[in-house]
Every structure is written in structure tokens, then in C-alpha cells.
Amino acid sequence: MSTDQLSVTFAALADPTRRAILAHLAKGEASVTELAKPFEMSLPAISKHLKVLERAGLIVRSREAQWRPCQIKAQPLKDAVDWIEQYRQFWEQRLDRLDDYLHELQTQEKENE
């Protein structure tokens, strides 16, 4: 995944409304009207959020007659998780070293008693 795509993904995820929309879509496809129900905003405002998510590749909208269902597209989320994962491993290694050091200090303390 390119850094630019990662930036677009994180920018889209930066808004709590868009994160809530993705959480709803994780349960299954939904129409714009269904997605707008929990929010106190107009359909055009929800559509703007959907366009941001669509440009980021996080959702796709299909056309079925009058109904335009939205679906989550997971690959950009997986790419973001993969990127974050390397930092999780970094912090786990740091915490493991800290744990070893604390264990060593406790052992020394017991020996000095």
C-alpha cells in the first residue's frame, strides 16, 4: 500500500461519523437513508461522508434499480492494520524488555535482603 493511500485511509477514518458509518456497514450493506438514521444531519451531508469513504476505497456503492446500497470494502482497513501492526510489535518488544529489567531488579532486591 502506498503512503498516499494510507494517508487517504486515515483521513477518511479521522471523522467519527465516517467511523460510525463503517461500523454500520460492517454488519451488512445499507442504503443512504438507513445510514443517515442515527445521525442528526441531512441526506446530502451523509452523502458527502459517503463520497469521502468511497474515494478512500473504504466503501463501494452499487446500483440496484432505485436503491443504491453501500458496502464496506475491507482491504484499505487491512492495509492500515498491517501498517499499525509493525508499531504494536515495536511496543511489545519494548514492554518485554521492561518486564525483563523489572524482573532482574526484583531478583537483585531479593538477593540483597
PDB file of C-alpha atoms in Angstrom:
ATOM      1  CA  MET A   1       0.000   0.000   0.000  1.00  0.00           C
ATOM      2  CA  SER A   2       1.384   3.402  -0.887  1.00  0.00           C
ATOM      3  CA  THR A   3       1.820   6.032   1.803  1.00  0.00           C
ATOM      4  CA  ASP A   4      -0.556   8.300  -0.111  1.00  0.00           C
ATOM      5  CA  GLN A   5      -3.317   5.673   0.020  1.00  0.00           C
ATOM      6  CA  LEU A   6      -2.610   5.136   3.695  1.00  0.00           C
ATOM      7  CA  SER A   7      -2.954   8.889   4.272  1.00  0.00           C
ATOM      8  CA  VAL A   8      -6.285   8.919   2.436  1.00  0.00           C
ATOM      9  CA  THR A   9      -7.499   5.972   4.517  1.00  0.00           C
ATOM     10  CA  PHE A  10      -6.528   7.594   7.821  1.00  0.00           C
ATOM     11  CA  ALA A  11      -8.005  10.941   6.743  1.00  0.00           C
ATOM     12  CA  ALA A  12     -11.316   9.217   5.996  1.00  0.00           C
ATOM     13  CA  LEU A  13     -11.194   7.412   9.355  1.00  0.00           C
ATOM     14  CA  ALA A  14     -10.437  10.645  11.223  1.00  0.00           C
ATOM     15  CA  ASP A  15     -14.117  11.614  11.335  1.00  0.00           C
ATOM     16  CA  PRO A  16     -16.333   9.907  13.953  1.00  0.00           C
ATOM     17  CA  THR A  17     -19.373   9.999  11.654  1.00  0.00           C
ATOM     18  CA  ARG A  18     -17.482   8.101   8.962  1.00  0.00           C
ATOM     19  CA  ARG A  19     -16.231   5.573  11.507  1.00  0.00           C
ATOM     20  CA  ALA A  20     -19.826   5.055  12.682  1.00  0.00           C
ATOM     21  CA  ILE A  21     -20.948   4.575   9.071  1.00  0.00           C
ATOM     22  CA  LEU A  22     -18.245   1.933   8.571  1.00  0.00           C
ATOM     23  CA  ALA A  23     -19.301   0.203  11.801  1.00  0.00           C
ATOM     24  CA  HIS A  24     -22.875   0.057  10.484  1.00  0.00           C
ATOM     25  CA  LEU A  25     -21.715  -1.271   7.116  1.00  0.00           C
ATOM     26  CA  ALA A  26     -19.615  -3.941   8.828  1.00  0.00           C
ATOM     27  CA  LYS A  27     -22.957  -5.550   9.720  1.00  0.00           C
ATOM     28  CA  GLY A  28     -24.090  -5.580   6.085  1.00  0.00           C
ATOM     29  CA  GLU A  29     -24.981  -3.356   3.176  1.00  0.00           C
ATOM     30  CA  ALA A  30     -27.292  -0.398   3.738  1.00  0.00           C
ATOM     31  CA  SER A  31     -28.908   2.445   1.858  1.00  0.00           C
ATOM     32  CA  VAL A  32     -28.004   6.102   2.363  1.00  0.00           C
ATOM     33  CA  THR A  33     -31.316   6.590   4.173  1.00  0.00           C
ATOM     34  CA  GLU A  34     -30.561   3.715   6.558  1.00  0.00           C
ATOM     35  CA  LEU A  35     -27.079   5.073   7.198  1.00  0.00           C
ATOM     36  CA  ALA A  36     -28.446   8.564   7.904  1.00  0.00           C
ATOM     37  CA  LYS A  37     -31.000   7.428  10.547  1.00  0.00           C
ATOM     38  CA  PRO A  38     -28.737   7.530  13.629  1.00  0.00           C
ATOM     39  CA  PHE A  39     -27.375  10.993  12.770  1.00  0.00           C
ATOM     40  CA  GLU A  40     -28.935  14.403  13.054  1.00  0.00           C
ATOM     41  CA  MET A  41     -27.845  15.520   9.611  1.00  0.00           C
ATOM     42  CA  SER A  42     -29.284  15.798   6.146  1.00  0.00           C
ATOM     43  CA  LEU A  43     -29.029  13.163   3.438  1.00  0.00           C
ATOM     44  CA  PRO A  44     -26.712  15.443   1.417  1.00  0.00           C
ATOM     45  CA  ALA A  45     -24.386  15.688   4.439  1.00  0.00           C
ATOM     46  CA  ILE A  46     -24.346  11.883   4.795  1.00  0.00           C
ATOM     47  CA  SER A  47     -23.702  11.629   1.053  1.00  0.00           C
ATOM     48  CA  LYS A  48     -20.634  13.836   1.451  1.00  0.00           C
ATOM     49  CA  HIS A  49     -19.291  11.476   4.118  1.00  0.00           C
ATOM     50  CA  LEU A  50     -20.007   8.527   1.834  1.00  0.00           C
ATOM     51  CA  LYS A  51     -18.100  10.192  -1.003  1.00  0.00           C
ATOM     52  CA  VAL A  52     -15.053  10.580   1.251  1.00  0.00           C
ATOM     53  CA  LEU A  53     -15.270   6.901   2.222  1.00  0.00           C
ATOM     54  CA  GLU A  54     -15.752   5.915  -1.410  1.00  0.00           C
ATOM     55  CA  ARG A  55     -12.747   7.971  -2.595  1.00  0.00           C
ATOM     56  CA  ALA A  56     -10.666   6.312   0.129  1.00  0.00           C
ATOM     57  CA  GLY A  57     -11.750   2.925  -1.195  1.00  0.00           C
ATOM     58  CA  LEU A  58     -13.417   2.026   2.107  1.00  0.00           C
ATOM     59  CA  ILE A  59     -16.884   1.548   0.632  1.00  0.00           C
ATOM     60  CA  VAL A  60     -18.477   0.767  -2.705  1.00  0.00           C
ATOM     61  CA  ARG A  61     -21.902   1.820  -3.878  1.00  0.00           C
ATOM     62  CA  SER A  62     -23.809  -0.293  -6.326  1.00  0.00           C
ATOM     63  CA  ARG A  63     -26.958   0.452  -8.219  1.00  0.00           C
ATOM     64  CA  GLU A  64     -29.976  -1.797  -7.968  1.00  0.00           C
ATOM     65  CA  ALA A  65     -32.882  -0.030  -9.657  1.00  0.00           C
ATOM     66  CA  GLN A  66     -33.766   2.915  -7.380  1.00  0.00           C
ATOM     67  CA  TRP A  67     -31.763   1.562  -4.468  1.00  0.00           C
ATOM     68  CA  ARG A  68     -28.031   2.331  -4.163  1.00  0.00           C
ATOM     69  CA  PRO A  69     -26.735   0.076  -1.410  1.00  0.00           C
ATOM     70  CA  CYS A  70     -23.372   0.780   0.185  1.00  0.00           C
ATOM     71  CA  GLN A  71     -20.970  -1.961   1.198  1.00  0.00           C
ATOM     72  CA  ILE A  72     -17.786  -1.860   3.205  1.00  0.00           C
ATOM     73  CA  LYS A  73     -14.589  -2.638   1.338  1.00  0.00           C
ATOM     74  CA  ALA A  74     -12.151  -4.083   3.846  1.00  0.00           C
ATOM     75  CA  GLN A  75      -8.799  -4.039   2.020  1.00  0.00           C
ATOM     76  CA  PRO A  76      -7.835  -0.443   2.934  1.00  0.00           C
ATOM     77  CA  LEU A  77      -8.662  -1.222   6.572  1.00  0.00           C
ATOM     78  CA  LYS A  78      -6.471  -4.341   6.431  1.00  0.00           C
ATOM     79  CA  ASP A  79      -3.647  -2.276   4.947  1.00  0.00           C
ATOM     80  CA  ALA A  80      -3.977   0.254   7.790  1.00  0.00           C
ATOM     81  CA  VAL A  81      -3.966  -2.556  10.370  1.00  0.00           C
ATOM     82  CA  ASP A  82      -0.873  -4.083   8.761  1.00  0.00           C
ATOM     83  CA  TRP A  83       0.881  -0.719   8.983  1.00  0.00           C
ATOM     84  CA  ILE A  84      -0.140  -0.268  12.639  1.00  0.00           C
ATOM     85  CA  GLU A  85       0.885  -3.855  13.434  1.00  0.00           C
ATOM     86  CA  GLN A  86       4.560  -3.076  12.991  1.00  0.00           C
ATOM     87  CA  TYR A  87       4.292  -0.472  15.742  1.00  0.00           C
ATOM     88  CA  ARG A  88       2.405  -2.849  18.025  1.00  0.00           C
ATOM     89  CA  GLN A  89       5.292  -5.292  17.683  1.00  0.00           C
ATOM     90  CA  PHE A  90       7.747  -2.485  18.459  1.00  0.00           C
ATOM     91  CA  TRP A  91       5.918  -1.597  21.692  1.00  0.00           C
ATOM     92  CA  GLU A  92       5.504  -5.222  22.714  1.00  0.00           C
ATOM     93  CA  GLN A  93       9.270  -5.714  22.377  1.00  0.00           C
ATOM     94  CA  ARG A  94       9.852  -2.601  24.461  1.00  0.00           C
ATOM     95  CA  LEU A  95       7.442  -3.794  27.135  1.00  0.00           C
ATOM     96  CA  ASP A  96       9.052  -7.245  27.141  1.00  0.00           C
ATOM     97  CA  ARG A  97      12.453  -5.629  27.751  1.00  0.00           C
ATOM     98  CA  LEU A  98      10.979  -3.512  30.538  1.00  0.00           C
ATOM     99  CA  ASP A  99       9.433  -6.629  32.080  1.00  0.00           C
ATOM    100  CA  ASP A 100      12.825  -8.399  31.934  1.00  0.00           C
ATOM    101  CA  TYR A 101      14.511  -5.405  33.568  1.00  0.00           C
ATOM    102  CA  LEU A 102      11.930  -5.223  36.357  1.00  0.00           C
ATOM    103  CA  HIS A 103      12.268  -8.950  36.957  1.00  0.00           C
ATOM    104  CA  GLU A 104      16.051  -8.518  37.168  1.00  0.00           C
ATOM    105  CA  LEU A 105      15.660  -5.681  39.694  1.00  0.00           C
ATOM    106  CA  GLN A 106      13.312  -7.785  41.823  1.00  0.00           C
ATOM    107  CA  THR A 107      15.770 -10.673  41.751  1.00  0.00           C
ATOM    108  CA  GLN A 108      18.629  -8.380  42.831  1.00  0.00           C
ATOM    109  CA  GLU A 109      16.463  -6.933  45.594  1.00  0.00           C
ATOM    110  CA  LYS A 110      15.709 -10.418  46.953  1.00  0.00           C
ATOM    111  CA  GLU A 111      19.406 -11.332  46.838  1.00  0.00           C
ATOM    112  CA  ASN A 112      20.299  -8.186  48.800  1.00  0.00           C
ATOM    113  CA  GLU A 113      17.797  -8.917  51.574  1.00  0.00           C
TER     114      GLU A 113
END
